[in-house]
mmCIF file with all atom_site columns, C-alpha atoms in Angstrom:
data_model
loop_
_atom_site.group_PDB
_atom_site.id
_atom_site.type_symbol
_atom_site.label_atom_id
_atom_site.label_alt_id
_atom_site.label_comp_id
_atom_site.label_asym_id
_atom_site.label_entity_id
_atom_site.label_seq_id
_atom_site.pdbx_PDB_ins_code
_atom_site.Cartn_x
_atom_site.Cartn_y
_atom_site.Cartn_z
_atom_site.occupancy
_atom_site.B_iso_or_equiv
_atom_site.pdbx_formal_charge
_atom_site.auth_seq_id
_atom_site.auth_comp_id
_atom_site.auth_asym_id
_atom_site.auth_atom_id
_atom_site.pdbx_PDB_model_num
ATOM 1   C CA . TRP O 1 1   ? 0.397   0.095  0.099   1.00 55.00 ? 121 TRP O CA 1
ATOM 2   C CA . ASN O 1 2   ? 2.818   2.096  -0.668  1.00 71.00 ? 122 ASN O CA 1
ATOM 3   C CA . PHE O 1 3   ? 2.456   4.497  -3.689  1.00 68.00 ? 123 PHE O CA 1
ATOM 4   C CA . THR O 1 4   ? 0.837   7.204  -4.869  1.00 74.00 ? 124 THR O CA 1
ATOM 5   C CA . PRO O 1 5   ? -2.794  7.505  -6.965  1.00 69.00 ? 125 PRO O CA 1
ATOM 6   C CA . ARG O 1 6   ? -2.513  8.462  -9.624  1.00 71.00 ? 126 ARG O CA 1
ATOM 7   C CA . GLU O 1 7   ? -4.953  9.043  -12.737 1.00 70.00 ? 127 GLU O CA 1
ATOM 8   C CA . VAL O 1 8   ? -6.217  6.859  -14.856 1.00 58.00 ? 128 VAL O CA 1
ATOM 9   C CA . GLU O 1 9   ? -5.072  7.737  -18.386 1.00 59.00 ? 129 GLU O CA 1
ATOM 10  C CA . ALA O 1 10  ? -8.554  7.156  -20.805 1.00 52.00 ? 130 ALA O CA 1
ATOM 11  C CA . ARG O 1 11  ? -6.791  6.495  -24.376 1.00 50.00 ? 131 ARG O CA 1
ATOM 12  C CA . ALA O 1 12  ? -8.167  8.347  -26.897 1.00 51.00 ? 132 ALA O CA 1
ATOM 13  C CA . ILE O 1 13  ? -9.399  6.557  -30.098 1.00 48.00 ? 133 ILE O CA 1
ATOM 14  C CA . SER O 1 14  ? -9.431  8.284  -33.152 1.00 52.00 ? 134 SER O CA 1
ATOM 15  C CA . PRO O 1 15  ? -13.204 7.606  -35.163 1.00 65.00 ? 135 PRO O CA 1
ATOM 16  C CA . LYS O 1 16  ? -13.723 7.624  -37.734 1.00 69.00 ? 136 LYS O CA 1
ATOM 17  C CA . ILE O 1 17  ? -17.550 8.233  -40.200 1.00 82.00 ? 137 ILE O CA 1
ATOM 18  C CA . ASN O 1 18  ? -17.483 5.449  -42.300 1.00 77.00 ? 138 ASN O CA 1
ATOM 19  C CA . THR O 1 19  ? -13.688 6.663  -44.936 1.00 77.00 ? 139 THR O CA 1
ATOM 20  C CA . VAL O 1 20  ? -12.677 9.544  -42.481 1.00 80.00 ? 140 VAL O CA 1
ATOM 21  C CA . VAL O 1 21  ? -11.452 9.010  -40.165 1.00 69.00 ? 141 VAL O CA 1
ATOM 22  C CA . MET O 1 22  ? -11.316 12.049 -37.503 1.00 69.00 ? 142 MET O CA 1
ATOM 23  C CA . PRO O 1 23  ? -9.479  13.221 -34.243 1.00 67.00 ? 143 PRO O CA 1
ATOM 24  C CA . ALA O 1 24  ? -9.273  12.273 -31.236 1.00 65.00 ? 144 ALA O CA 1
ATOM 25  C CA . ARG O 1 25  ? -10.181 15.104 -30.307 1.00 66.00 ? 145 ARG O CA 1
ATOM 26  C CA . PHE O 1 26  ? -12.124 17.962 -31.562 1.00 65.00 ? 146 PHE O CA 1
ATOM 27  C CA . ILE O 1 27  ? -9.028  21.037 -29.942 1.00 67.00 ? 147 ILE O CA 1
ATOM 28  C CA . GLY O 1 28  ? -9.871  24.337 -31.073 1.00 64.00 ? 148 GLY O CA 1
ATOM 29  C CA . ARG O 1 29  ? -11.023 26.586 -34.209 1.00 73.00 ? 149 ARG O CA 1
ATOM 30  C CA . ARG O 1 30  ? -14.311 26.162 -31.393 1.00 81.00 ? 150 ARG O CA 1
ATOM 31  C CA . ALA O 1 31  ? -15.445 30.119 -32.991 1.00 86.00 ? 151 ALA O CA 1
ATOM 32  C CA . GLU O 1 32  ? -14.628 29.220 -36.209 1.00 85.00 ? 152 GLU O CA 1
ATOM 33  C CA . MET O 1 33  ? -17.178 25.907 -35.450 1.00 88.00 ? 153 MET O CA 1
ATOM 34  C CA . ARG O 1 34  ? -20.019 28.296 -34.244 1.00 91.00 ? 154 ARG O CA 1
ATOM 35  C CA . LYS O 1 35  ? -19.588 30.446 -37.357 1.00 94.00 ? 155 LYS O CA 1
ATOM 36  C CA . TYR O 1 36  ? -19.963 27.851 -40.281 1.00 95.00 ? 156 TYR O CA 1
ATOM 37  C CA . LYS O 1 37  ? -21.917 25.826 -38.639 1.00 94.00 ? 157 LYS O CA 1
ATOM 38  C CA . ASN O 1 38  ? -24.846 28.717 -38.341 1.00 96.00 ? 158 ASN O CA 1
ATOM 39  C CA . SER O 1 39  ? -23.949 29.662 -41.094 1.00 96.00 ? 159 SER O CA 1
ATOM 40  C CA . LEU O 1 40  ? -24.908 26.439 -42.814 1.00 96.00 ? 160 LEU O CA 1
ATOM 41  C CA . LEU O 1 41  ? -27.694 25.732 -40.917 1.00 96.00 ? 161 LEU O CA 1
ATOM 42  C CA . ALA O 1 42  ? -29.468 28.502 -41.392 1.00 95.00 ? 162 ALA O CA 1
ATOM 43  C CA . GLY O 1 43  ? -28.620 28.347 -45.639 1.00 94.00 ? 163 GLY O CA 1
ATOM 44  C CA . LYS O 1 44  ? -25.871 31.391 -45.772 1.00 96.00 ? 164 LYS O CA 1
ATOM 45  C CA . ILE O 1 45  ? -23.766 28.663 -47.255 1.00 96.00 ? 165 ILE O CA 1
ATOM 46  C CA . GLN O 1 46  ? -24.397 25.845 -48.874 1.00 96.00 ? 166 GLN O CA 1
ATOM 47  C CA . SER O 1 47  ? -20.320 24.275 -49.737 1.00 96.00 ? 167 SER O CA 1
ATOM 48  C CA . LEU O 1 48  ? -17.316 24.887 -47.838 1.00 96.00 ? 168 LEU O CA 1
ATOM 49  C CA . LEU O 1 49  ? -13.979 23.930 -48.880 1.00 96.00 ? 169 LEU O CA 1
ATOM 50  C CA . ILE O 1 50  ? -11.251 24.095 -46.428 1.00 94.00 ? 170 ILE O CA 1
ATOM 51  C CA . THR O 1 51  ? -7.956  24.090 -47.334 1.00 95.00 ? 171 THR O CA 1
ATOM 52  C CA . GLY O 1 52  ? -3.886  24.029 -45.635 1.00 91.00 ? 172 GLY O CA 1
ATOM 53  C CA . PRO O 1 53  ? -1.512  22.320 -44.277 1.00 91.00 ? 173 PRO O CA 1
ATOM 54  C CA . GLY O 1 54  ? -1.376  18.921 -43.154 1.00 87.00 ? 174 GLY O CA 1
ATOM 55  C CA . GLY O 1 55  ? -2.248  19.120 -39.508 1.00 83.00 ? 175 GLY O CA 1
ATOM 56  C CA . GLN O 1 56  ? -3.774  22.254 -39.001 1.00 84.00 ? 176 GLN O CA 1
ATOM 57  C CA . GLY O 1 57  ? -7.286  20.964 -38.329 1.00 85.00 ? 177 GLY O CA 1
ATOM 58  C CA . LYS O 1 58  ? -8.826  20.749 -41.260 1.00 91.00 ? 178 LYS O CA 1
ATOM 59  C CA . THR O 1 59  ? -10.914 17.150 -41.476 1.00 89.00 ? 179 THR O CA 1
ATOM 60  C CA . SER O 1 60  ? -10.807 17.765 -37.716 1.00 87.00 ? 180 SER O CA 1
ATOM 61  C CA . LEU O 1 61  ? -13.040 20.622 -38.433 1.00 91.00 ? 181 LEU O CA 1
ATOM 62  C CA . ALA O 1 62  ? -15.304 19.549 -41.671 1.00 92.00 ? 182 ALA O CA 1
ATOM 63  C CA . GLY O 1 63  ? -15.711 16.530 -39.179 1.00 92.00 ? 183 GLY O CA 1
ATOM 64  C CA . LYS O 1 64  ? -17.152 18.153 -36.811 1.00 90.00 ? 184 LYS O CA 1
ATOM 65  C CA . LEU O 1 65  ? -19.081 20.163 -38.737 1.00 94.00 ? 185 LEU O CA 1
ATOM 66  C CA . ALA O 1 66  ? -20.916 17.353 -40.313 1.00 94.00 ? 186 ALA O CA 1
ATOM 67  C CA . LEU O 1 67  ? -21.337 15.506 -37.186 1.00 92.00 ? 187 LEU O CA 1
ATOM 68  C CA . ASP O 1 68  ? -23.006 17.466 -36.137 1.00 93.00 ? 188 ASP O CA 1
ATOM 69  C CA . LEU O 1 69  ? -25.717 19.261 -39.232 1.00 96.00 ? 189 LEU O CA 1
ATOM 70  C CA . GLN O 1 70  ? -25.861 14.643 -39.202 1.00 95.00 ? 190 GLN O CA 1
ATOM 71  C CA . THR O 1 71  ? -27.530 15.592 -34.976 1.00 94.00 ? 191 THR O CA 1
ATOM 72  C CA . HIS O 1 72  ? -29.369 17.610 -37.257 1.00 96.00 ? 192 HIS O CA 1
ATOM 73  C CA . GLY O 1 73  ? -31.465 15.855 -39.720 1.00 97.00 ? 193 GLY O CA 1
ATOM 74  C CA . TYR O 1 74  ? -29.459 15.688 -42.310 1.00 97.00 ? 194 TYR O CA 1
ATOM 75  C CA . ARG O 1 75  ? -28.221 12.213 -44.111 1.00 98.00 ? 195 ARG O CA 1
ATOM 76  C CA . LEU O 1 76  ? -24.299 12.578 -43.638 1.00 97.00 ? 196 LEU O CA 1
ATOM 77  C CA . PHE O 1 77  ? -21.823 10.735 -46.856 1.00 97.00 ? 197 PHE O CA 1
ATOM 78  C CA . ALA O 1 78  ? -18.217 11.239 -45.801 1.00 96.00 ? 198 ALA O CA 1
ATOM 79  C CA . TRP O 1 79  ? -15.273 10.167 -48.441 1.00 97.00 ? 199 TRP O CA 1
ATOM 80  C CA . SER O 1 80  ? -11.723 9.723  -47.823 1.00 95.00 ? 200 SER O CA 1
ATOM 81  C CA . ALA O 1 81  ? -8.971  10.621 -50.931 1.00 96.00 ? 201 ALA O CA 1
ATOM 82  C CA . ARG O 1 82  ? -6.877  8.211  -50.437 1.00 93.00 ? 202 ARG O CA 1
ATOM 83  C CA . PRO O 1 83  ? -5.609  4.673  -51.772 1.00 92.00 ? 203 PRO O CA 1
ATOM 84  C CA . GLU O 1 84  ? -8.190  2.210  -50.879 1.00 94.00 ? 204 GLU O CA 1
ATOM 85  C CA . ASN O 1 85  ? -11.062 3.995  -50.805 1.00 95.00 ? 205 ASN O CA 1
ATOM 86  C CA . SER O 1 86  ? -11.928 3.386  -54.109 1.00 96.00 ? 206 SER O CA 1
ATOM 87  C CA . TRP O 1 87  ? -15.610 5.321  -54.939 1.00 96.00 ? 207 TRP O CA 1
ATOM 88  C CA . ARG O 1 88  ? -17.877 2.886  -56.189 1.00 95.00 ? 208 ARG O CA 1
ATOM 89  C CA . ASP O 1 89  ? -17.409 1.434  -53.305 1.00 96.00 ? 209 ASP O CA 1
ATOM 90  C CA . PHE O 1 90  ? -18.983 5.182  -51.771 1.00 97.00 ? 210 PHE O CA 1
ATOM 91  C CA . GLU O 1 91  ? -21.150 4.743  -55.136 1.00 96.00 ? 211 GLU O CA 1
ATOM 92  C CA . LEU O 1 92  ? -22.957 2.013  -53.757 1.00 96.00 ? 212 LEU O CA 1
ATOM 93  C CA . GLU O 1 93  ? -23.019 2.669  -49.573 1.00 96.00 ? 213 GLU O CA 1
ATOM 94  C CA . MET O 1 94  ? -24.748 5.882  -51.450 1.00 97.00 ? 214 MET O CA 1
ATOM 95  C CA . GLU O 1 95  ? -26.880 3.354  -53.167 1.00 97.00 ? 215 GLU O CA 1
ATOM 96  C CA . GLN O 1 96  ? -28.171 1.176  -50.459 1.00 97.00 ? 216 GLN O CA 1
ATOM 97  C CA . THR O 1 97  ? -29.841 3.968  -48.589 1.00 97.00 ? 217 THR O CA 1
ATOM 98  C CA . LEU O 1 98  ? -31.921 4.291  -50.880 1.00 98.00 ? 218 LEU O CA 1
ATOM 99  C CA . ASP O 1 99  ? -35.832 3.107  -50.384 1.00 98.00 ? 219 ASP O CA 1
ATOM 100 C CA . ARG O 1 100 ? -36.987 0.475  -53.134 1.00 98.00 ? 220 ARG O CA 1
ATOM 101 C CA . PRO O 1 101 ? -38.805 2.694  -55.567 1.00 98.00 ? 221 PRO O CA 1
ATOM 102 C CA . ARG O 1 102 ? -35.978 5.189  -56.063 1.00 98.00 ? 222 ARG O CA 1
ATOM 103 C CA . VAL O 1 103 ? -33.222 2.008  -55.772 1.00 97.00 ? 223 VAL O CA 1
ATOM 104 C CA . ASN O 1 104 ? -35.705 0.973  -58.854 1.00 97.00 ? 224 ASN O CA 1
ATOM 105 C CA . ARG O 1 105 ? -36.498 4.600  -60.260 1.00 98.00 ? 225 ARG O CA 1
ATOM 106 C CA . TYR O 1 106 ? -31.847 4.561  -60.311 1.00 97.00 ? 226 TYR O CA 1
ATOM 107 C CA . ASP O 1 107 ? -31.698 0.958  -62.598 1.00 96.00 ? 227 ASP O CA 1
ATOM 108 C CA . LYS O 1 108 ? -33.887 2.211  -65.259 1.00 97.00 ? 228 LYS O CA 1
ATOM 109 C CA . PHE O 1 109 ? -31.893 5.865  -65.910 1.00 97.00 ? 229 PHE O CA 1
ATOM 110 C CA . LEU O 1 110 ? -28.432 4.260  -65.929 1.00 94.00 ? 230 LEU O CA 1
ATOM 111 C CA . PRO O 1 111 ? -28.303 2.985  -68.828 1.00 94.00 ? 231 PRO O CA 1
ATOM 112 C CA . ARG O 1 112 ? -29.339 5.798  -70.541 1.00 94.00 ? 232 ARG O CA 1
ATOM 113 C CA . ALA O 1 113 ? -27.353 8.170  -68.746 1.00 94.00 ? 233 ALA O CA 1
ATOM 114 C CA . GLU O 1 114 ? -25.049 10.408 -70.922 1.00 95.00 ? 234 GLU O CA 1
ATOM 115 C CA . ASN O 1 115 ? -22.476 10.870 -68.716 1.00 96.00 ? 235 ASN O CA 1
ATOM 116 C CA . GLU O 1 116 ? -20.701 10.506 -65.852 1.00 95.00 ? 236 GLU O CA 1
ATOM 117 C CA . SER O 1 117 ? -21.928 14.369 -64.539 1.00 96.00 ? 237 SER O CA 1
ATOM 118 C CA . ALA O 1 118 ? -25.672 12.933 -65.754 1.00 97.00 ? 238 ALA O CA 1
ATOM 119 C CA . ARG O 1 119 ? -25.070 10.643 -63.350 1.00 96.00 ? 239 ARG O CA 1
ATOM 120 C CA . ALA O 1 120 ? -23.830 12.726 -60.302 1.00 97.00 ? 240 ALA O CA 1
ATOM 121 C CA . GLN O 1 121 ? -26.486 14.826 -60.617 1.00 98.00 ? 241 GLN O CA 1
ATOM 122 C CA . PHE O 1 122 ? -29.513 11.446 -60.365 1.00 98.00 ? 242 PHE O CA 1
ATOM 123 C CA . MET O 1 123 ? -28.144 9.850  -57.660 1.00 98.00 ? 243 MET O CA 1
ATOM 124 C CA . LEU O 1 124 ? -27.818 13.546 -55.562 1.00 98.00 ? 244 LEU O CA 1
ATOM 125 C CA . ASP O 1 125 ? -31.285 14.065 -56.838 1.00 98.00 ? 245 ASP O CA 1
ATOM 126 C CA . LEU O 1 126 ? -32.678 10.863 -55.234 1.00 98.00 ? 246 LEU O CA 1
ATOM 127 C CA . LEU O 1 127 ? -30.586 10.954 -52.021 1.00 98.00 ? 247 LEU O CA 1
ATOM 128 C CA . MET O 1 128 ? -32.526 14.566 -51.508 1.00 98.00 ? 248 MET O CA 1
ATOM 129 C CA . GLU O 1 129 ? -35.199 14.007 -52.069 1.00 98.00 ? 249 GLU O CA 1
ATOM 130 C CA . GLN O 1 130 ? -35.332 11.043 -50.584 1.00 98.00 ? 250 GLN O CA 1
ATOM 131 C CA . PHE O 1 131 ? -33.521 12.874 -47.439 1.00 98.00 ? 251 PHE O CA 1
ATOM 132 C CA . ASN O 1 132 ? -36.090 15.462 -47.374 1.00 97.00 ? 252 ASN O CA 1
ATOM 133 C CA . GLY O 1 133 ? -33.380 18.102 -49.341 1.00 97.00 ? 253 GLY O CA 1
ATOM 134 C CA . ARG O 1 134 ? -30.993 17.503 -45.813 1.00 98.00 ? 254 ARG O CA 1
ATOM 135 C CA . VAL O 1 135 ? -27.970 16.895 -47.340 1.00 98.00 ? 255 VAL O CA 1
ATOM 136 C CA . VAL O 1 136 ? -24.536 16.566 -46.870 1.00 98.00 ? 256 VAL O CA 1
ATOM 137 C CA . LEU O 1 137 ? -21.289 15.308 -48.287 1.00 98.00 ? 257 LEU O CA 1
ATOM 138 C CA . PHE O 1 138 ? -18.186 15.068 -46.670 1.00 97.00 ? 258 PHE O CA 1
ATOM 139 C CA . LEU O 1 139 ? -15.108 14.669 -49.734 1.00 97.00 ? 259 LEU O CA 1
ATOM 140 C CA . ASP O 1 140 ? -12.014 14.389 -46.905 1.00 96.00 ? 260 ASP O CA 1
ATOM 141 C CA . ASN O 1 141 ? -7.928  14.422 -48.747 1.00 95.00 ? 261 ASN O CA 1
ATOM 142 C CA . LEU O 1 142 ? -9.080  15.942 -51.845 1.00 97.00 ? 262 LEU O CA 1
ATOM 143 C CA . GLU O 1 143 ? -5.331  16.924 -52.961 1.00 96.00 ? 263 GLU O CA 1
ATOM 144 C CA . THR O 1 144 ? -4.617  12.660 -53.201 1.00 96.00 ? 264 THR O CA 1
ATOM 145 C CA . ILE O 1 145 ? -6.189  13.441 -56.222 1.00 97.00 ? 265 ILE O CA 1
ATOM 146 C CA . GLN O 1 146 ? -5.036  16.447 -57.475 1.00 96.00 ? 266 GLN O CA 1
ATOM 147 C CA . ASP O 1 147 ? -1.723  17.571 -59.667 1.00 95.00 ? 267 ASP O CA 1
ATOM 148 C CA . PRO O 1 148 ? 0.500   19.346 -57.841 1.00 92.00 ? 268 PRO O CA 1
ATOM 149 C CA . ASP O 1 149 ? 1.284   21.611 -60.486 1.00 94.00 ? 269 ASP O CA 1
ATOM 150 C CA . THR O 1 150 ? -2.468  23.253 -61.702 1.00 95.00 ? 270 THR O CA 1
ATOM 151 C CA . LEU O 1 151 ? -4.018  21.715 -58.926 1.00 93.00 ? 271 LEU O CA 1
ATOM 152 C CA . ALA O 1 152 ? -6.367  19.921 -60.254 1.00 95.00 ? 272 ALA O CA 1
ATOM 153 C CA . LEU O 1 153 ? -8.547  17.302 -60.097 1.00 96.00 ? 273 LEU O CA 1
ATOM 154 C CA . LYS O 1 154 ? -7.364  14.147 -61.467 1.00 96.00 ? 274 LYS O CA 1
ATOM 155 C CA . ASP O 1 155 ? -10.339 11.720 -61.263 1.00 96.00 ? 275 ASP O CA 1
ATOM 156 C CA . SER O 1 156 ? -13.239 12.566 -63.443 1.00 96.00 ? 276 SER O CA 1
ATOM 157 C CA . THR O 1 157 ? -15.807 10.385 -61.964 1.00 97.00 ? 277 THR O CA 1
ATOM 158 C CA . VAL O 1 158 ? -14.652 12.661 -58.745 1.00 97.00 ? 278 VAL O CA 1
ATOM 159 C CA . GLU O 1 159 ? -14.584 16.179 -59.973 1.00 97.00 ? 279 GLU O CA 1
ATOM 160 C CA . ALA O 1 160 ? -17.793 15.794 -61.747 1.00 97.00 ? 280 ALA O CA 1
ATOM 161 C CA . TRP O 1 161 ? -19.943 14.510 -58.603 1.00 97.00 ? 281 TRP O CA 1
ATOM 162 C CA . LEU O 1 162 ? -17.992 17.347 -57.230 1.00 97.00 ? 282 LEU O CA 1
ATOM 163 C CA . ARG O 1 163 ? -19.206 19.793 -59.417 1.00 97.00 ? 283 ARG O CA 1
ATOM 164 C CA . ALA O 1 164 ? -22.892 18.602 -58.958 1.00 97.00 ? 284 ALA O CA 1
ATOM 165 C CA . ALA O 1 165 ? -23.373 18.780 -55.426 1.00 97.00 ? 285 ALA O CA 1
ATOM 166 C CA . ASN O 1 166 ? -22.121 22.158 -55.834 1.00 95.00 ? 286 ASN O CA 1
ATOM 167 C CA . GLN O 1 167 ? -24.679 22.758 -57.262 1.00 95.00 ? 287 GLN O CA 1
ATOM 168 C CA . MET O 1 168 ? -27.889 21.040 -56.426 1.00 95.00 ? 288 MET O CA 1
ATOM 169 C CA . GLN O 1 169 ? -29.593 23.207 -54.047 1.00 94.00 ? 289 GLN O CA 1
ATOM 170 C CA . GLY O 1 170 ? -29.681 23.076 -50.258 1.00 95.00 ? 290 GLY O CA 1
ATOM 171 C CA . MET O 1 171 ? -27.323 20.540 -50.856 1.00 97.00 ? 291 MET O CA 1
ATOM 172 C CA . ILE O 1 172 ? -24.434 20.675 -47.787 1.00 98.00 ? 292 ILE O CA 1
ATOM 173 C CA . LEU O 1 173 ? -20.502 20.163 -49.376 1.00 98.00 ? 293 LEU O CA 1
ATOM 174 C CA . LEU O 1 174 ? -17.733 19.431 -47.463 1.00 97.00 ? 294 LEU O CA 1
ATOM 175 C CA . VAL O 1 175 ? -14.167 20.171 -48.370 1.00 97.00 ? 295 VAL O CA 1
ATOM 176 C CA . THR O 1 176 ? -10.863 19.610 -46.747 1.00 96.00 ? 296 THR O CA 1
ATOM 177 C CA . SER O 1 177 ? -6.720  19.396 -48.941 1.00 96.00 ? 297 SER O CA 1
ATOM 178 C CA . ARG O 1 178 ? -3.964  20.975 -48.874 1.00 94.00 ? 298 ARG O CA 1
ATOM 179 C CA . TRP O 1 179 ? -3.955  22.504 -51.428 1.00 88.00 ? 299 TRP O CA 1
#
């Protein structure tokens, strides 16, 4: 019994939002968090691109915003642009949230889709319809699919989906990139 008691250190576990690994704790940036959250909820802004060097809290801020929006009734879809995370798997996850009538509509539309943009637009329309216009698309680490010189996206599929989401009235788009 000759010891000094110490507080047990709880191990911080990094939560995940689908394929996006979040930091164990949200630290700082509370003012930015409130500002952007209020603007997103009020419909003052619809899309947010967070850029900066690695380790500055981009994913943490965007992820916290996404999770808070989810608690306000938004349906959250999140994808991290890493080699191990397939965009087609992400699309399938979105499709699997659709109810049977919307899946049938999507299946009938697919063979007639003119291009990736049309496919993205149709799927996003269905998601917005099903979730009453309350959808958040959170795309993280886009620098991994950007050209380092031009900063353009190298993946035309993701680019088409980003364009479609950005044009979708009412859809919230959260994007992070180092560039």
